[in-house]
Amino acid sequence: MNYYCYLTSIYLFLFLTGAVAAPAAVAPGRFLKPLKSPEPEPEPKPRPQEFFELASPLPSDHLTPSCSLTVVNHSFANTMDSPPFSAPYSPPSDCPTPWSRVVLDFRAASSGEQYDRIAAIWLDEAEIFRTSTAEPTESGIFWRVRKDISRYSSLLNKTEINVTMMLENVVNDVYTGVYDILVSFLFYKEDVVPSDVRVPLVALPNQKLGTAELGLFKTPSDLIIPICSDGERGFWFKVESESDVHIKKVKFPRNTLQVVLELYVSFHGDDEFWYSNPPYSYIRMNNLTTGRGNGAYREVFVTIDGNFVGSEVVFPVVFTGGVNPLFWGPVVAIGDFNLPSYDLNLSPFLGWLLDGKSHEIRIGIDDAISFWLVDANLHVWLDHGSSRVEAQSIVYNSPALTIQRNEDFTYLDGIFRVKAKRKSEFAGWVKSTAGNFTTIVSQQFKLTNLVRYYFNGTYKIVQQVFKAKRDSRVREDLGELVGRTIVRRQYPLTVITATVPLQSEGSLGSKEEDMYMMITNVSHAMNERRVNGLSSSILYNRQESEGWMKVQGHSVISGNASTWQRYTYRDELGCYSRTVLASEGKLAMDNSTFYCAAST
Ligand SMILES: *[C@@H]1O[C@H](CO)[C@@H](O)[C@H](O)[C@H]1NC(C)=O
Ligand SMILES: *[C@@H]1O[C@H](CO)[C@@H](O)[C@H](O)[C@H]1NC(C)=O
Ligand SMILES: *[C@@H]1O[C@H](CO)[C@@H](O)[C@H](O)[C@H]1NC(C)=O
Ligand SMILES: *[C@@H]1O[C@H](CO)[C@@H](O)[C@H](O)[C@H]1NC(C)=O
Ligand SMILES: *[C@@H]1O[C@H](CO)[C@@H](O)[C@H](O)[C@H]1NC(C)=O
Ligand SMILES: *[C@@H]1O[C@H](CO)[C@@H](O)[C@H](O)[C@H]1NC(C)=O
Ligand SMILES: *[C@@H]1O[C@H](CO)[C@@H](O)[C@H](O)[C@H]1NC(C)=O
Ligand SMILES: *[C@@H]1O[C@H](CO)[C@@H](O)[C@H](O)[C@H]1NC(C)=O
Ligand SMILES: *[C@@H]1O[C@H](CO)[C@@H](O)[C@H](O)[C@H]1NC(C)=O
């Protein structure tokens, strides 16, 4: 599919139908920011604006890297439907392993008109970073992202492989923004010591684990096997429907001790706002021409040889052109610059994977419409003392998803409700030279999604609540618990869009484009609690945005918007909290502290 056509067709749809209520009925939408700032700055020309996503400082930030390597220095112009950028990679000869940490340092700059775009970086075909762009302005923007990539050490130590980057961009007479990207890997040899800037906390509840603690996945895996495409357009799979099947055959080393599948996912096109899509019955009854339907439930699942082994309802990242682009500057939406990846512990299945034969791994998306970009990495830990381990899967308890959908609507007004939950448990043992360890994995989630339309479809409110828990326990022969990881996540989301038609201002152009005033509110959060053995962490990350904009076609003519965000992260080393308020594209408040209050 040609993306440029896709953009254009949505654009045309908005004014060809002439339906006053259509924009709210399909909202939230994807828009272009005004090229000029609403209040023209006096001479001289305004300096480029820095954008950022709130994140914790990395533990290595106060250390000096032993060496750094520029791996991408490239301008992404008209890249859609082209091969990705690729360059050879070998680890720096002046800093051999062991490394204490490796950090990916990503810098981007752009100016001119452009939509937000999706991008990813792969090392030897395995994805290590998924990111999206901020929308440029005339005076230019730039940003920087840092990500700890130590978990990919086995790849980083390989010689004569490729670093590959795809940033899907369209450049023509209208969209002129080119993205200049510079990516470096920073290698640290010095050990990370708890920094004295972080105040130790004693109040965190510790998990009682017995005498021996087997830190699960605390050291990087020995081997990474990518589950990816052939790479012609980047190594991600493009999933266009629920039945779109992408399979990779994998042979597991016969001395595998543990295996974790890391999933990278983003959603675009008609599924960019999947959590707000009405069912097709609503679209048909109202003769809407939008493709954004199929209801508001999506679940990414993984199967091996046709057996369900895990799934994920992913965090609803709002890209920087989404809902109201004036919200997302200079602070972007949660996840925009560093999309989360999701870990599924597949160790309980080693009983049937270690037979030396190849196994079919499939990633699919329930209810998906076009399109999703997904791929995954198998992180594999090996028994270094033996070429073969013994393994057996003992529990496979995976009842079907429970899902209830209700709809109650008359023409453009009504309510759509989805309630879904899933719970599964898997267990298996692996006997290696380290001992006989049984891994028990349980995963469960609950989701409620409500999409409501009022006032002849001109007012839309989307509310989603998602809660998940993933628990991995490792027991030794005698039944004693020797390792445990628990991850709990919550993603509340509310999106409100109210649309009022305006008279077209003839002076704005020859096209007869309908003009709208849209009043938009977004409230969303990513809250996460993690326990891994004796260490634990808590993250609260919440944004509240409100504002209005005048829209013609897909372009924002004017508007005013603000975003408040509080990011708090604490672990046994201490705490970091930052609160910002962005208003009219500028920071109006920015407070950060390493001394957090006892409660958030
Ligand atoms: C509701 O919207 C439809 C489609 O835009 C329009 O035809 C109809 O007249 C509107 N009804 C009212 C009561 O405004
Ligand atoms: C990136 O490339 C530009 C032009 O090709 C060059 O001027 C610049 O020095 C390079 N930067 C790095 C860090 O290699
Ligand atoms: C990294 O690769 C080098 C050369 O292939 C090897 O000698 C070294 O042991 C490797 N380091 C690790 C930690 O695997
Ligand atoms: C690296 O990329 C080049 C060009 O795309 C390709 O010819 C080569 O086979 C790749 N090498 C590896 C090790 O994947
Ligand atoms: C949808 O189109 C059909 C056929 O053109 C027409 O009969 C029906 O009234 C339309 N419905 C609405 C809500 O406009
Ligand atoms: C490993 O431990 C499990 C659970 O305790 C037990 O059922 C199994 O027989 C053991 N395997 C071997 C090879 O000892
Ligand atoms: C958006 O939120 C603000 C503040 O909570 C509220 O006053 C306003 O009514 C909301 N707007 C809409 C369209 O619901
Ligand atoms: C934008 O909103 C803020 C906060 O409500 C207000 O202080 C400011 O004057 C508004 N700016 C414009 C141009 O309306
Ligand atoms: C932000 O920090 C300033 C001074 O650094 C302080 O006066 C103000 O109260 C703080 N605001 C909030 C909301 O914490």
mmCIF file with all atom_site columns, N, CA and C and ligand atoms in Angstrom, residues 86-87 124-125 160-162, ligand 4:
data_model
loop_
_atom_site.group_PDB
_atom_site.id
_atom_site.type_symbol
_atom_site.label_atom_id
_atom_site.label_alt_id
_atom_site.label_comp_id
_atom_site.label_asym_id
_atom_site.label_entity_id
_atom_site.label_seq_id
_atom_site.pdbx_PDB_ins_code
_atom_site.Cartn_x
_atom_site.Cartn_y
_atom_site.Cartn_z
_atom_site.occupancy
_atom_site.B_iso_or_equiv
_atom_site.pdbx_formal_charge
_atom_site.auth_seq_id
_atom_site.auth_comp_id
_atom_site.auth_asym_id
_atom_site.auth_atom_id
_atom_site.pdbx_PDB_model_num
ATOM   1  N N  . SER A 1 86  ? 21.427 1.213  5.750  1.00 0.00 ? 86  SER A N  1
ATOM   2  C CA . SER A 1 86  ? 22.188 0.119  6.352  1.00 0.00 ? 86  SER A CA 1
ATOM   3  C C  . SER A 1 86  ? 23.669 0.459  6.337  1.00 0.00 ? 86  SER A C  1
ATOM   4  N N  . ALA A 1 87  ? 24.393 0.113  7.404  1.00 0.00 ? 87  ALA A N  1
ATOM   5  C CA . ALA A 1 87  ? 25.826 0.377  7.469  1.00 0.00 ? 87  ALA A CA 1
ATOM   6  C C  . ALA A 1 87  ? 26.495 -0.752 8.240  1.00 0.00 ? 87  ALA A C  1
ATOM   7  N N  . ASP A 1 124 ? 21.948 -6.419 13.345 1.00 0.00 ? 124 ASP A N  1
ATOM   8  C CA . ASP A 1 124 ? 21.937 -7.804 12.860 1.00 0.00 ? 124 ASP A CA 1
ATOM   9  C C  . ASP A 1 124 ? 20.493 -8.340 12.788 1.00 0.00 ? 124 ASP A C  1
ATOM   10 N N  . GLU A 1 125 ? 19.592 -7.509 12.292 1.00 0.00 ? 125 GLU A N  1
ATOM   11 C CA . GLU A 1 125 ? 18.183 -7.838 12.064 1.00 0.00 ? 125 GLU A CA 1
ATOM   12 C C  . GLU A 1 125 ? 17.319 -7.866 13.322 1.00 0.00 ? 125 GLU A C  1
ATOM   13 N N  . GLU A 1 160 ? 31.303 -7.509 11.913 1.00 0.00 ? 160 GLU A N  1
ATOM   14 C CA . GLU A 1 160 ? 30.834 -7.555 10.524 1.00 0.00 ? 160 GLU A CA 1
ATOM   15 C C  . GLU A 1 160 ? 29.348 -7.872 10.397 1.00 0.00 ? 160 GLU A C  1
ATOM   16 N N  . ILE A 1 161 ? 28.573 -7.149 11.163 1.00 0.00 ? 161 ILE A N  1
ATOM   17 C CA . ILE A 1 161 ? 27.122 -7.225 11.002 1.00 0.00 ? 161 ILE A CA 1
ATOM   18 C C  . ILE A 1 161 ? 26.647 -5.853 10.519 1.00 0.00 ? 161 ILE A C  1
ATOM   19 N N  . ASN A 1 162 ? 25.337 -5.685 10.386 1.00 0.00 ? 162 ASN A N  1
ATOM   20 C CA . ASN A 1 162 ? 24.808 -4.410 9.906  1.00 0.00 ? 162 ASN A CA 1
ATOM   21 C C  . ASN A 1 162 ? 23.984 -3.705 10.978 1.00 0.00 ? 162 ASN A C  1
HETATM 22 C C1 . LIG B 2 .   ? 24.738 -5.882 5.272  1.00 0.00 ? 4   LIG B C1 1
HETATM 23 O O1 . LIG B 2 .   ? 24.016 -5.112 4.335  1.00 0.00 ? 4   LIG B O1 1
HETATM 24 C C2 . LIG B 2 .   ? 24.483 -5.241 3.019  1.00 0.00 ? 4   LIG B C2 1
HETATM 25 C C3 . LIG B 2 .   ? 23.788 -4.233 2.145  1.00 0.00 ? 4   LIG B C3 1
HETATM 26 O O2 . LIG B 2 .   ? 22.454 -4.123 2.503  1.00 0.00 ? 4   LIG B O2 1
HETATM 27 C C4 . LIG B 2 .   ? 24.277 -6.677 2.562  1.00 0.00 ? 4   LIG B C4 1
HETATM 28 O O3 . LIG B 2 .   ? 24.754 -6.837 1.259  1.00 0.00 ? 4   LIG B O3 1
HETATM 29 C C5 . LIG B 2 .   ? 25.039 -7.609 3.497  1.00 0.00 ? 4   LIG B C5 1
HETATM 30 O O4 . LIG B 2 .   ? 24.759 -8.949 3.165  1.00 0.00 ? 4   LIG B O4 1
HETATM 31 C C6 . LIG B 2 .   ? 24.626 -7.363 4.938  1.00 0.00 ? 4   LIG B C6 1
HETATM 32 N N1 . LIG B 2 .   ? 25.493 -8.123 5.819  1.00 0.00 ? 4   LIG B N1 1
HETATM 33 C C7 . LIG B 2 .   ? 25.031 -8.868 6.819  1.00 0.00 ? 4   LIG B C7 1
HETATM 34 C C8 . LIG B 2 .   ? 26.044 -9.561 7.648  1.00 0.00 ? 4   LIG B C8 1
HETATM 35 O O5 . LIG B 2 .   ? 23.830 -8.972 7.048  1.00 0.00 ? 4   LIG B O5 1
#
